[in-house]
Amino acid sequence: MATPPVDPAQLAADIVAGNRRALAKGITLVESTLPDHRRAALALLAAIMPHTGGASRIGISGVPGVGKSTFIEAFGGFLIEAGHRVAVLAVDPTSALSGGSILGDKTRMETLAFNLSAFVRPSPAGRTLGGVTRRTRESLLLCEAAGFDVVLIETVGVGQSETAVADMADLFMLLLLPSGGDELQGIKRGIMELADLVVVNKADGEQRNIANQTLADYRSALHFMQSRCAQWQPRALACSALHGEQIDAVWAAIEAFYAAMADGEALAKRRAEQARSWMWSEMGESLLNDLRSDPRVKRALPALEAQVVAGELPATAAALQLIELFRSS
Amino acid sequence: MATPPVDPAQLAADIVAGNRRALAKGITLVESTLPDHRRAALALLAAIMPHTGGASRIGISGVPGVGKSTFIEAFGGFLIEAGHRVAVLAVDPTSALSGGSILGDKTRMETLAFNLSAFVRPSPAGRTLGGVTRRTRESLLLCEAAGFDVVLIETVGVGQSETAVADMADLFMLLLLPSGGDELQGIKRGIMELADLVVVNKADGEQRNIANQTLADYRSALHFMQSRCAQWQPRALACSALHGEQIDAVWAAIEAFYAAMADGEALAKRRAEQARSWMWSEMGESLLNDLRSDPRVKRALPALEAQVVAGELPATAAALQLIELFRSS
């Protein structure tokens, strides 16, 4: 993903002016790991920060087969009809390995992808979730600067990717299939409890009744959970993305969420906390990456880690030795 | 908690010989943050490692009022009757602030506390969960070296303390109250899904029926969850710690857990993964602590963090600046 040398100030101005090609170029820049590009990307981000924060940031997850892309097509189309400008981003740490990045498949979301009020960007390639997450967070900021007022961040249920998306979204939406409880076990542990909004998709035809049962099951499960914040109790509803039914109800629930989260600046606090913890996790990851790539640590790590895993060496002792090797470099 | 200079090798020998005062002294040593004590503690741990790993490590959590100490009294008493030696540790990051550390109250667990087959240790004081967790993990190893074959690690439902306990225990047990779903919302998000075993306490008298309803509710909630590993499906049962009813059933379920987790060395793998992630989290925390205490970082941090929280500066840019200040020191 080589990019020509860029003038971050000019690129920022073009993005803020709503130039789609500038936005695409900016996202390519933040996705690059080349040191020069990284520096330019940070300058670009610094320049556009005053123009960020204006979008509804909505995370969307669900097991494969739940119909995420059909839902996003229908939901995005509905929002554009209502006069919104919609950007769709994705977090998929497997894209580098599988090659098949979500949103990368051109046959998906055709309508949205070619609508001028929409901007669809595949998941960046990356070996680590942290890297993919960082680029998506930064792309989110660029989309906001470009004037998109709804940003949908899709993720597949891979490892911690839902948590990563919930940590950058205002609202985390979990799509469920109509089904008996057993099939729902594909949902990763803890994910359901991240959900501010649960949407049972494919509530049409013969599945309508099962969908209602799924809603009931979810609501009983809700009893065991503390909501993420006092201002909002998670809601559950059913829709049919295929037939465009109840899509408006999904948006109504999201609007209710934003109205509720204005109370006591709950949303502002959630975003502030997200930004703070993002900064600290960036520093933690960056330091551990530096440590991992330290030649002396590289030599010592395998043996020490093996002893720790074998229960021969306390983890704290191994950690101390590796830290001392790193700090003394 | 000043301790006299110790000979780690001698102390290790005394602990392995089953000397209770040596064990108490060893735990005090690992709890100390003085550099000299820390070095001695690591030498002590290195010496006792060959004698660790022999205990059933059982984490126990539950909301205040669920009757944790009554349960641990009854459960510990049952185990000692059955010929086990039981150590009880605790993780309570609030102990430093609240003063009232769990297990610190001498009126609690009197029977256990004065039984020679039991060893009860209050939660170490500490301002950070990481610090409290590290000391408890190390105390767990010392208790194993001292020949205790069941270690109960209690935690109050504070912040991430349940996760910390689940990360050091083989089995995580969640105690619930008999109640309608609504009262259960005190359970922190994600905690229920950590549970390998759910025990509804106070299933006695008029509450017996409600307890059974709670079991049913929990089982329906289970439908939404993936179990922590293929070898074990979480179980739920009810007991009365007060009347000592079904305590044997709790232990039977735990024995079934260990039998199942022997398959494919699932337990060995869980412990190995716990040790590895403990090492990495130690390094991450240690590096971030070093960074936080760096004088140049201290000066720059407040302004940068404020800009990040205010959305004026991208978290990645602030992180990079702080890392560079830290690495250049």
XYZ file of C-alpha atoms in Angstrom:
658
model
C 0.000 0.000 0.000
C 2.694 2.498 -1.018
C 1.419 6.075 -1.159
C 3.124 9.044 -2.805
C 4.548 11.660 -0.441
C 1.639 13.737 0.810
C 1.114 17.193 2.278
C -0.858 16.335 5.417
C -2.277 19.875 5.734
C -3.538 19.838 2.133
C -4.894 16.317 2.462
C -6.672 17.309 5.682
C -8.242 20.297 3.937
C -9.423 18.130 1.051
C -10.896 15.565 3.432
C -12.714 18.212 5.458
C -14.007 19.637 2.148
C -15.636 16.245 1.562
C -13.342 15.004 -1.203
C -13.915 11.251 -1.332
C -10.634 10.464 -3.043
C -8.799 12.462 -0.393
C -10.593 10.439 2.282
C -9.617 7.167 0.614
C -6.041 8.417 0.314
C -6.031 9.479 3.961
C -7.254 6.086 5.090
C -4.594 4.380 2.983
C -2.068 6.628 4.710
C -3.180 5.718 8.253
C -3.192 2.065 7.225
C 0.439 2.229 6.169
C 3.064 1.057 8.630
C 6.010 2.749 6.876
C 7.632 5.224 9.294
C 7.342 8.157 6.852
C 3.681 7.401 6.240
C 3.114 6.993 9.977
C 4.517 10.452 10.645
C 2.403 11.967 7.872
C -0.641 10.081 9.172
C -0.208 11.537 12.656
C 0.140 15.033 11.199
C -3.001 14.417 9.130
C -4.908 13.208 12.195
C -3.768 16.163 14.279
C -5.031 18.479 11.525
C -8.467 16.896 11.239
C -9.137 16.371 14.971
C -11.123 19.624 15.323
C -13.545 18.247 12.718
C -14.102 14.872 14.404
C -16.655 13.574 16.865
C -19.747 14.479 14.879
C -20.873 11.008 13.837
C -23.011 8.364 15.432
C -20.475 5.571 15.917
C -22.285 2.255 15.702
C -20.585 -1.102 16.134
C -22.274 -4.094 14.527
C -21.406 -7.726 15.170
C -22.965 -11.110 14.732
C -22.075 -14.687 13.946
C -21.423 -15.636 10.308
C -24.711 -16.281 8.542
C -26.648 -13.761 10.592
C -26.879 -11.550 7.520
C -24.629 -8.686 8.521
C -24.031 -7.373 5.011
C -27.717 -7.632 4.075
C -28.554 -5.766 7.268
C -25.960 -3.073 6.616
C -27.223 -2.696 3.051
C -30.792 -2.227 4.262
C -29.886 -0.134 7.274
C -27.433 2.063 5.361
C -29.960 2.510 2.554
C -32.615 3.529 5.064
C -30.282 6.075 6.656
C -29.330 7.586 3.297
C -33.006 7.861 2.388
C -33.394 9.793 5.646
C -30.656 12.195 4.532
C -27.690 10.776 6.415
C -24.219 10.197 5.050
C -23.026 6.730 6.005
C -19.516 5.321 6.227
C -18.954 1.602 6.751
C -15.698 0.370 8.254
C -14.691 -3.072 9.388
C -12.453 -4.738 11.941
C -11.274 -8.165 10.851
C -7.883 -9.233 12.186
C -8.073 -12.395 10.092
C -8.136 -10.475 6.811
C -4.382 -10.674 6.414
C -4.374 -14.420 6.880
C -7.643 -15.417 5.222
C -7.175 -12.853 2.473
C -10.939 -12.638 2.401
C -11.437 -9.429 4.308
C -14.983 -8.601 5.305
C -16.343 -5.787 3.153
C -13.551 -6.636 0.747
C -15.821 -8.755 -1.370
C -17.048 -6.408 -4.091
C -20.230 -8.376 -4.529
C -21.277 -7.312 -1.025
C -23.133 -4.105 -0.322
C -23.143 -3.130 -3.980
C -25.912 -0.594 -3.536
C -24.176 1.137 -0.668
C -20.712 0.897 -2.173
C -21.751 2.913 -5.209
C -23.956 5.448 -3.441
C -22.351 8.890 -3.189
C -23.795 9.348 0.303
C -22.010 6.216 1.422
C -18.386 5.268 1.871
C -17.507 1.596 2.244
C -14.023 0.587 3.282
C -12.776 -2.972 3.740
C -10.980 -4.017 6.873
C -7.307 -3.089 6.839
C -4.937 -6.003 6.572
C -2.958 -6.665 9.705
C -1.451 -9.440 11.705
C -2.475 -8.076 15.113
C -5.905 -7.037 16.316
C -4.253 -4.007 17.898
C -2.928 -2.848 14.552
C -6.217 -3.390 12.746
C -8.072 -1.637 15.565
C -5.792 1.386 15.552
C -6.200 1.900 11.821
C -9.960 1.533 12.048
C -10.150 4.038 14.915
C -8.117 6.487 12.876
C -10.202 5.845 9.751
C -13.294 6.534 11.843
C -11.887 9.963 12.704
C -11.146 10.657 9.034
C -14.701 9.676 8.052
C -16.078 12.069 10.656
C -13.855 14.849 9.356
C -15.179 14.120 5.854
C -18.701 14.808 7.086
C -20.155 11.312 7.427
C -22.649 11.535 10.278
C -23.192 7.790 10.743
C -20.252 5.412 10.865
C -21.028 1.701 10.986
C -18.140 -0.437 12.220
C -18.705 -4.061 11.333
C -16.822 -6.943 12.858
C -16.844 -10.684 12.581
C -16.888 -12.563 15.859
C -13.185 -13.275 15.920
C -11.326 -13.326 19.222
C -11.551 -9.967 20.893
C -12.619 -8.030 17.818
C -16.092 -7.308 19.194
C -14.592 -5.831 22.336
C -12.289 -3.718 20.200
C -15.261 -2.445 18.199
C -17.363 -1.829 21.323
C -14.424 0.207 22.635
C -14.539 2.553 19.654
C -18.301 2.701 19.105
C -20.928 4.703 20.969
C -23.415 1.858 20.648
C -22.686 -1.823 20.141
C -25.335 -3.724 18.193
C -25.406 -7.507 18.221
C -27.243 -9.261 15.414
C -28.781 -12.619 16.331
C -30.358 -15.366 14.296
C -33.824 -16.626 15.119
C -33.035 -19.919 16.808
C -33.264 -22.000 19.914
C -30.731 -21.157 22.554
C -28.371 -23.917 21.579
C -27.409 -22.460 18.229
C -26.585 -19.208 19.955
C -23.576 -20.649 21.651
C -21.458 -19.480 18.743
C -21.543 -16.079 20.386
C -18.254 -15.467 22.148
C -18.290 -15.253 25.909
C -19.039 -11.785 27.201
C -20.065 -10.431 23.813
C -23.781 -10.469 24.480
C -23.147 -8.335 27.520
C -21.390 -5.706 25.429
C -24.579 -5.172 23.463
C -26.502 -1.932 23.907
C -28.937 -3.167 21.284
C -29.756 -6.699 20.207
C -31.414 -7.186 16.832
C -32.811 -10.544 15.830
C -32.537 -10.558 12.047
C -34.421 -12.788 9.590
C -37.657 -12.307 11.514
C -39.701 -13.172 8.449
C -41.735 -16.031 7.035
C -41.580 -19.202 9.053
C -38.856 -17.840 11.277
C -40.985 -15.023 12.681
C -42.151 -17.051 15.683
C -38.703 -18.408 16.434
C -37.417 -14.849 16.302
C -39.898 -13.829 18.984
C -38.788 -16.785 21.112
C -35.191 -15.667 20.703
C -36.185 -12.209 21.916
C -37.799 -13.746 24.986
C -34.736 -15.902 25.690
C -32.477 -12.899 25.369
C -34.623 -10.862 27.737
C -34.457 -13.592 30.375
C -30.690 -13.713 29.933
C -30.634 -9.941 30.367
C -31.728 -10.479 33.959
C -28.258 -11.688 34.792
C -26.536 -8.643 33.439
C -25.622 -5.248 34.591
C -26.158 -2.689 31.855
C -23.059 -0.905 30.619
C -24.246 2.382 32.067
C -27.046 3.692 34.224
C -28.555 5.784 31.436
C -29.348 2.924 29.062
C -30.917 -0.495 29.505
C -30.069 -2.731 26.542
C -33.014 -3.262 24.210
C -33.873 -6.155 21.956
C -35.999 -6.157 18.825
C -36.506 -8.173 15.679
C -36.282 -7.141 12.035
C -36.087 -8.510 8.534
C -33.237 -6.919 6.629
C -34.213 -8.922 3.559
C -37.725 -7.419 3.468
C -36.682 -4.089 4.999
C -39.068 -4.636 7.920
C -38.487 -2.933 11.282
C -35.317 -1.268 10.031
C -36.883 2.033 11.072
C -37.441 0.564 14.558
C -33.724 -0.205 14.809
C -32.874 3.406 14.049
C -35.564 4.627 16.465
C -33.939 2.563 19.219
C -30.550 4.070 18.342
C -32.006 7.567 18.502
C -33.486 6.706 21.909
C -30.021 5.559 22.971
C -28.450 8.885 21.988
C -31.220 10.817 23.715
C -30.702 8.803 26.898
C -26.908 9.041 26.754
C -27.075 12.835 26.593
C -28.174 12.655 30.231
C -25.283 13.601 32.480
C -23.102 13.642 29.377
C -22.945 9.843 29.582
C -21.934 9.618 25.917
C -19.245 12.273 26.298
C -17.919 10.340 29.294
C -17.956 7.047 27.384
C -16.024 8.630 24.513
C -13.546 10.304 26.871
C -12.950 6.980 28.627
C -12.537 5.233 25.279
C -9.943 7.781 24.183
C -8.039 7.542 27.467
C -7.931 3.761 27.491
C -7.011 3.759 23.791
C -3.987 5.936 24.609
C -2.889 3.619 27.426
C -3.399 0.442 25.441
C -1.426 1.995 22.587
C 1.439 2.657 24.969
C 1.241 -0.812 26.483
C 1.213 -2.488 23.072
C 3.933 -0.257 21.719
C 6.209 -0.959 24.691
C 5.611 -4.706 24.486
C 6.304 -4.622 20.743
C 9.570 -2.782 21.407
C 10.400 -5.369 24.045
C 9.561 -8.284 21.748
C 11.759 -6.904 18.989
C 14.723 -6.281 21.292
C 17.480 -8.676 20.142
C 18.532 -9.670 23.664
C 14.922 -10.303 24.666
C 14.433 -12.324 21.482
C 17.291 -14.592 22.468
C 16.156 -15.057 26.085
C 12.380 -15.180 25.621
C 11.802 -18.714 24.305
C 13.624 -20.473 27.142
C 12.122 -18.259 29.847
C 8.591 -18.529 28.465
C 8.971 -22.304 28.253
C 10.043 -22.474 31.912
C 7.079 -20.322 32.927
C 4.634 -22.439 30.958
C 6.170 -25.588 32.459
C 5.717 -24.153 35.956
C 9.452 -24.173 36.594
C 9.857 -20.407 36.862
C 7.434 -17.905 38.403
C 5.975 -15.595 35.734
C 6.999 -12.570 37.780
C 10.649 -13.678 37.788
C 10.696 -14.262 34.023
C 8.991 -10.916 33.457
C 11.559 -9.147 35.623
C 14.484 -10.742 33.769
C 13.065 -9.798 30.368
C 12.289 -6.245 31.471
C 15.844 -5.834 32.765
C 17.274 -7.099 29.473
C 15.037 -4.651 27.621
C 15.669 -1.624 29.812
C 19.432 -2.205 29.806
C 19.568 -2.172 25.987
C 4.886 -5.134 56.751
C 8.629 -4.953 57.428
C 10.226 -8.374 57.502
C 13.664 -9.234 58.912
C 16.304 -10.266 56.382
C 15.560 -13.834 55.340
C 17.451 -16.732 53.829
C 15.188 -17.659 50.907
C 16.611 -21.185 50.641
C 15.994 -21.879 54.352
C 12.541 -20.307 54.229
C 11.685 -22.399 51.167
C 12.801 -25.560 52.964
C 10.698 -24.683 56.005
C 7.638 -23.980 53.839
C 8.014 -27.243 51.922
C 8.362 -28.984 55.307
C 4.894 -27.656 56.134
C 5.908 -25.047 58.696
C 2.903 -22.721 58.984
C 4.866 -19.801 60.403
C 7.324 -20.095 57.532
C 4.400 -20.013 55.101
C 2.974 -16.909 56.762
C 6.417 -15.307 56.676
C 6.850 -16.239 53.007
C 3.517 -14.693 52.093
C 4.410 -11.536 54.007
C 7.629 -11.474 51.979
C 5.911 -11.750 48.592
C 3.459 -9.087 49.724
C 6.247 -6.644 50.441
C 7.105 -4.074 47.786
C 10.533 -3.177 49.219
C 13.207 -3.935 46.587
C 15.251 -6.147 48.964
C 12.156 -8.115 49.931
C 11.146 -8.381 46.279
C 14.498 -9.923 45.368
C 14.262 -12.350 48.290
C 10.667 -13.167 47.321
C 11.678 -14.067 43.776
C 14.491 -16.284 45.104
C 11.994 -17.933 47.452
C 9.534 -18.524 44.622
C 12.220 -19.939 42.353
C 13.161 -22.369 45.143
C 9.627 -23.606 45.794
C 8.467 -23.867 42.160
C 9.269 -27.602 41.908
C 6.804 -28.157 44.764
C 3.918 -26.198 43.230
C 0.971 -27.129 41.048
C -0.448 -29.840 43.287
C -3.547 -28.063 44.536
C -7.060 -27.705 43.215
C -7.208 -23.960 42.577
C -10.785 -22.825 43.046
C -11.944 -19.244 42.586
C -15.086 -18.191 44.421
C -17.039 -15.003 43.805
C -20.466 -13.630 44.505
C -22.236 -10.396 45.312
C -22.127 -9.117 48.896
C -24.777 -10.850 50.969
C -24.596 -14.104 49.024
C -22.959 -15.707 52.053
C -19.440 -16.270 50.760
C -17.816 -16.627 54.157
C -20.557 -18.951 55.427
C -20.103 -21.023 52.283
C -16.330 -21.122 52.613
C -16.677 -22.115 56.281
C -19.002 -24.969 55.379
C -17.148 -26.000 52.233
C -13.715 -25.775 53.856
C -14.972 -27.713 56.862
C -16.378 -30.420 54.583
C -13.084 -30.708 52.715
C -11.058 -30.970 55.932
C -13.437 -33.683 57.166
C -12.653 -35.484 53.912
C -8.945 -35.269 54.698
C -7.945 -32.289 52.570
C -5.739 -29.413 53.630
C -7.386 -26.134 52.661
C -5.870 -22.692 52.151
C -8.098 -19.659 51.685
C -6.756 -16.588 49.929
C -8.524 -13.451 48.815
C -8.307 -10.802 46.134
C -9.751 -7.486 47.210
C -8.149 -4.434 45.619
C -10.310 -2.204 47.791
C -8.744 -3.473 51.010
C -6.173 -0.695 51.073
C -8.827 1.952 50.675
C -11.715 0.466 52.620
C -9.403 -0.879 55.285
C -11.878 -3.713 55.708
C -10.131 -6.413 53.761
C -12.184 -9.514 53.065
C -11.030 -12.391 55.230
C -9.448 -9.742 57.431
C -12.371 -9.703 59.801
C -11.423 -12.120 62.564
C -15.045 -12.870 63.322
C -15.301 -14.497 59.900
C -14.404 -18.123 59.306
C -13.435 -18.662 62.916
C -13.684 -22.427 62.649
C -11.484 -22.589 59.580
C -9.054 -19.956 60.774
C -8.133 -22.001 63.844
C -8.103 -25.417 62.203
C -4.587 -26.806 61.706
C -5.614 -28.290 58.354
C -6.619 -24.842 57.152
C -4.712 -21.688 56.382
C -6.666 -18.453 56.024
C -4.948 -15.349 54.698
C -6.596 -11.950 54.258
C -6.310 -10.100 50.991
C -3.031 -8.222 50.661
C -3.378 -4.474 50.818
C -2.682 -2.733 47.562
C -3.739 0.211 45.515
C -3.804 -1.620 42.188
C -5.596 -4.797 41.251
C -2.441 -5.880 39.427
C -0.406 -5.659 42.605
C -2.979 -7.493 44.702
C -3.315 -10.156 42.013
C 0.415 -10.744 41.700
C 0.788 -11.237 45.451
C -2.165 -13.598 45.588
C -0.813 -15.655 42.667
C 2.527 -15.919 44.443
C 0.843 -16.778 47.762
C -1.058 -19.514 45.940
C 2.247 -21.045 44.858
C 3.566 -20.868 48.432
C 0.430 -22.575 49.774
C 0.884 -25.366 47.229
C 4.508 -25.763 48.244
C 3.354 -26.004 51.874
C 1.209 -28.992 50.944
C -2.274 -27.510 50.840
C -4.151 -29.518 48.228
C -7.169 -27.229 47.920
C -6.735 -23.482 47.597
C -9.876 -21.348 47.655
C -9.404 -17.870 46.223
C -12.238 -15.600 47.276
C -13.028 -12.298 45.677
C -15.612 -9.591 46.094
C -17.242 -8.408 42.924
C -15.058 -5.365 42.515
C -14.096 -4.179 39.061
C -12.066 -6.793 37.304
C -11.183 -8.812 40.387
C -13.309 -11.792 39.301
C -11.474 -11.954 35.997
C -8.180 -11.791 37.858
C -9.252 -14.685 40.076
C -10.594 -16.708 37.132
C -7.197 -16.183 35.497
C -5.378 -17.841 38.405
C -7.942 -20.521 39.291
C -8.582 -23.865 37.609
C -12.294 -23.535 38.243
C -14.294 -20.368 38.794
C -17.329 -20.732 41.027
C -20.012 -18.073 41.127
C -22.301 -17.957 44.150
C -25.804 -16.646 43.484
C -28.670 -15.677 45.751
C -32.090 -17.208 45.285
C -33.975 -14.343 43.657
C -35.875 -13.095 40.682
C -33.692 -12.095 37.783
C -33.820 -8.426 38.581
C -31.840 -8.692 41.774
C -29.137 -10.529 39.882
C -28.117 -7.476 37.960
C -25.554 -6.732 40.647
C -23.395 -9.307 38.915
C -20.753 -7.554 36.865
C -20.933 -7.864 33.109
C -19.137 -10.904 31.803
C -18.676 -12.489 35.213
C -21.418 -15.053 34.844
C -19.758 -16.254 31.692
C -16.506 -16.878 33.543
C -18.266 -19.378 35.763
C -17.434 -23.062 35.408
C -19.792 -23.754 38.275
C -22.749 -21.732 39.536
C -23.964 -22.398 43.067
C -27.210 -20.901 44.308
C -26.704 -20.532 48.040
C -29.372 -20.123 50.730
C -31.523 -22.799 49.103
C -33.296 -23.454 52.357
C -36.641 -22.760 54.051
C -38.909 -20.457 52.108
C -36.193 -19.641 49.591
C -35.879 -23.204 48.323
C -38.386 -22.680 45.496
C -36.931 -19.343 44.481
C -33.525 -21.024 44.376
C -34.825 -23.574 41.888
C -36.269 -20.771 39.768
C -32.888 -19.059 39.819
C -31.303 -22.290 38.585
C -33.788 -22.422 35.714
C -33.147 -18.769 34.819
C -29.426 -19.376 34.829
C -29.743 -22.408 32.593
C -31.735 -20.436 30.030
C -29.103 -17.713 30.138
C -26.486 -20.416 29.574
C -27.951 -20.910 26.102
C -26.371 -17.671 25.005
C -22.925 -18.641 26.095
C -20.006 -20.496 24.765
C -18.375 -22.578 27.481
C -14.798 -21.702 28.377
C -13.525 -24.950 26.959
C -14.815 -27.943 25.032
C -14.208 -30.375 27.884
C -16.544 -28.774 30.381
C -20.067 -27.408 30.207
C -20.753 -25.075 33.143
C -23.026 -26.641 35.755
C -25.467 -25.068 38.168
C -26.700 -26.391 41.474
C -28.178 -25.168 44.725
C -27.002 -25.588 48.297
C -27.503 -24.319 51.806
C -24.198 -23.397 53.400
C -26.029 -22.499 56.590
C -27.483 -25.996 56.950
C -24.573 -27.755 55.248
C -26.904 -29.140 52.572
C -25.590 -30.123 49.134
C -22.056 -29.063 50.025
C -20.974 -32.554 49.031
C -22.703 -32.054 45.662
C -20.596 -28.925 45.090
C -17.413 -30.915 45.673
C -18.703 -33.754 43.479
C -19.206 -31.258 40.637
C -15.670 -29.955 41.147
C -14.300 -33.502 41.022
C -16.257 -34.047 37.800
C -14.662 -30.862 36.454
C -11.151 -32.126 37.175
C -11.945 -35.515 35.660
C -13.241 -33.843 32.495
C -10.356 -31.382 32.284
C -7.836 -34.205 32.346
C -9.050 -35.017 28.826
C -6.529 -33.781 26.289
C -4.676 -32.157 29.172
C -7.219 -29.334 29.070
C -6.327 -28.323 32.618
C -2.600 -28.373 31.924
C -3.239 -26.187 28.884
C -5.398 -23.766 30.878
C -2.670 -23.444 33.508
C 0.048 -23.024 30.889
C -1.969 -20.281 29.178
C -2.591 -18.607 32.533
C 1.130 -18.616 33.306
C 2.041 -17.253 29.877
C -0.503 -14.440 29.960
C 0.473 -13.652 33.546
C 4.081 -13.173 32.378
C 3.042 -10.861 29.550
C 0.638 -8.833 31.687
C 3.384 -8.485 34.295
C 5.679 -7.082 31.637
C 3.015 -4.761 30.274
C 2.151 -3.446 33.728
C 5.761 -3.138 34.749
C 6.656 -1.173 31.607
C 3.669 1.134 32.005
C 4.560 1.689 35.660
C 8.120 2.577 34.639
C 6.697 4.931 32.035
C 4.293 6.545 34.508
C 7.074 7.159 37.005
C 9.433 8.664 34.418
C 9.871 12.336 35.416
C 9.630 13.649 31.848
C 6.504 11.590 31.201
C 5.039 12.818 34.493
C 5.457 16.392 33.330
C 3.981 15.823 29.865
C 1.217 13.329 30.669
C -1.525 15.522 32.196
C -1.684 17.958 29.264
C -1.487 15.219 26.629
C -4.087 13.025 28.326
C -6.403 16.032 28.667
C -6.079 16.771 24.942
C -6.816 13.136 24.089
C -9.852 13.026 26.363
C -11.062 16.323 24.879
C -10.724 14.888 21.382
C -8.104 17.465 20.411
C -5.251 15.009 19.946
C -5.393 11.467 18.535
C -4.608 8.881 21.209
C -1.961 7.352 18.955
C -0.119 10.666 18.669
C -0.139 11.229 22.431
C 1.001 7.648 23.014
C 3.871 8.079 20.552
C 5.040 11.305 22.208
C 4.981 9.743 25.690
C 6.780 6.606 24.504
C 9.489 8.709 22.877
C 9.951 10.727 26.086
C 10.193 7.463 28.024
C 12.557 5.648 25.676
C 14.849 8.670 25.379
C 15.327 8.818 29.159
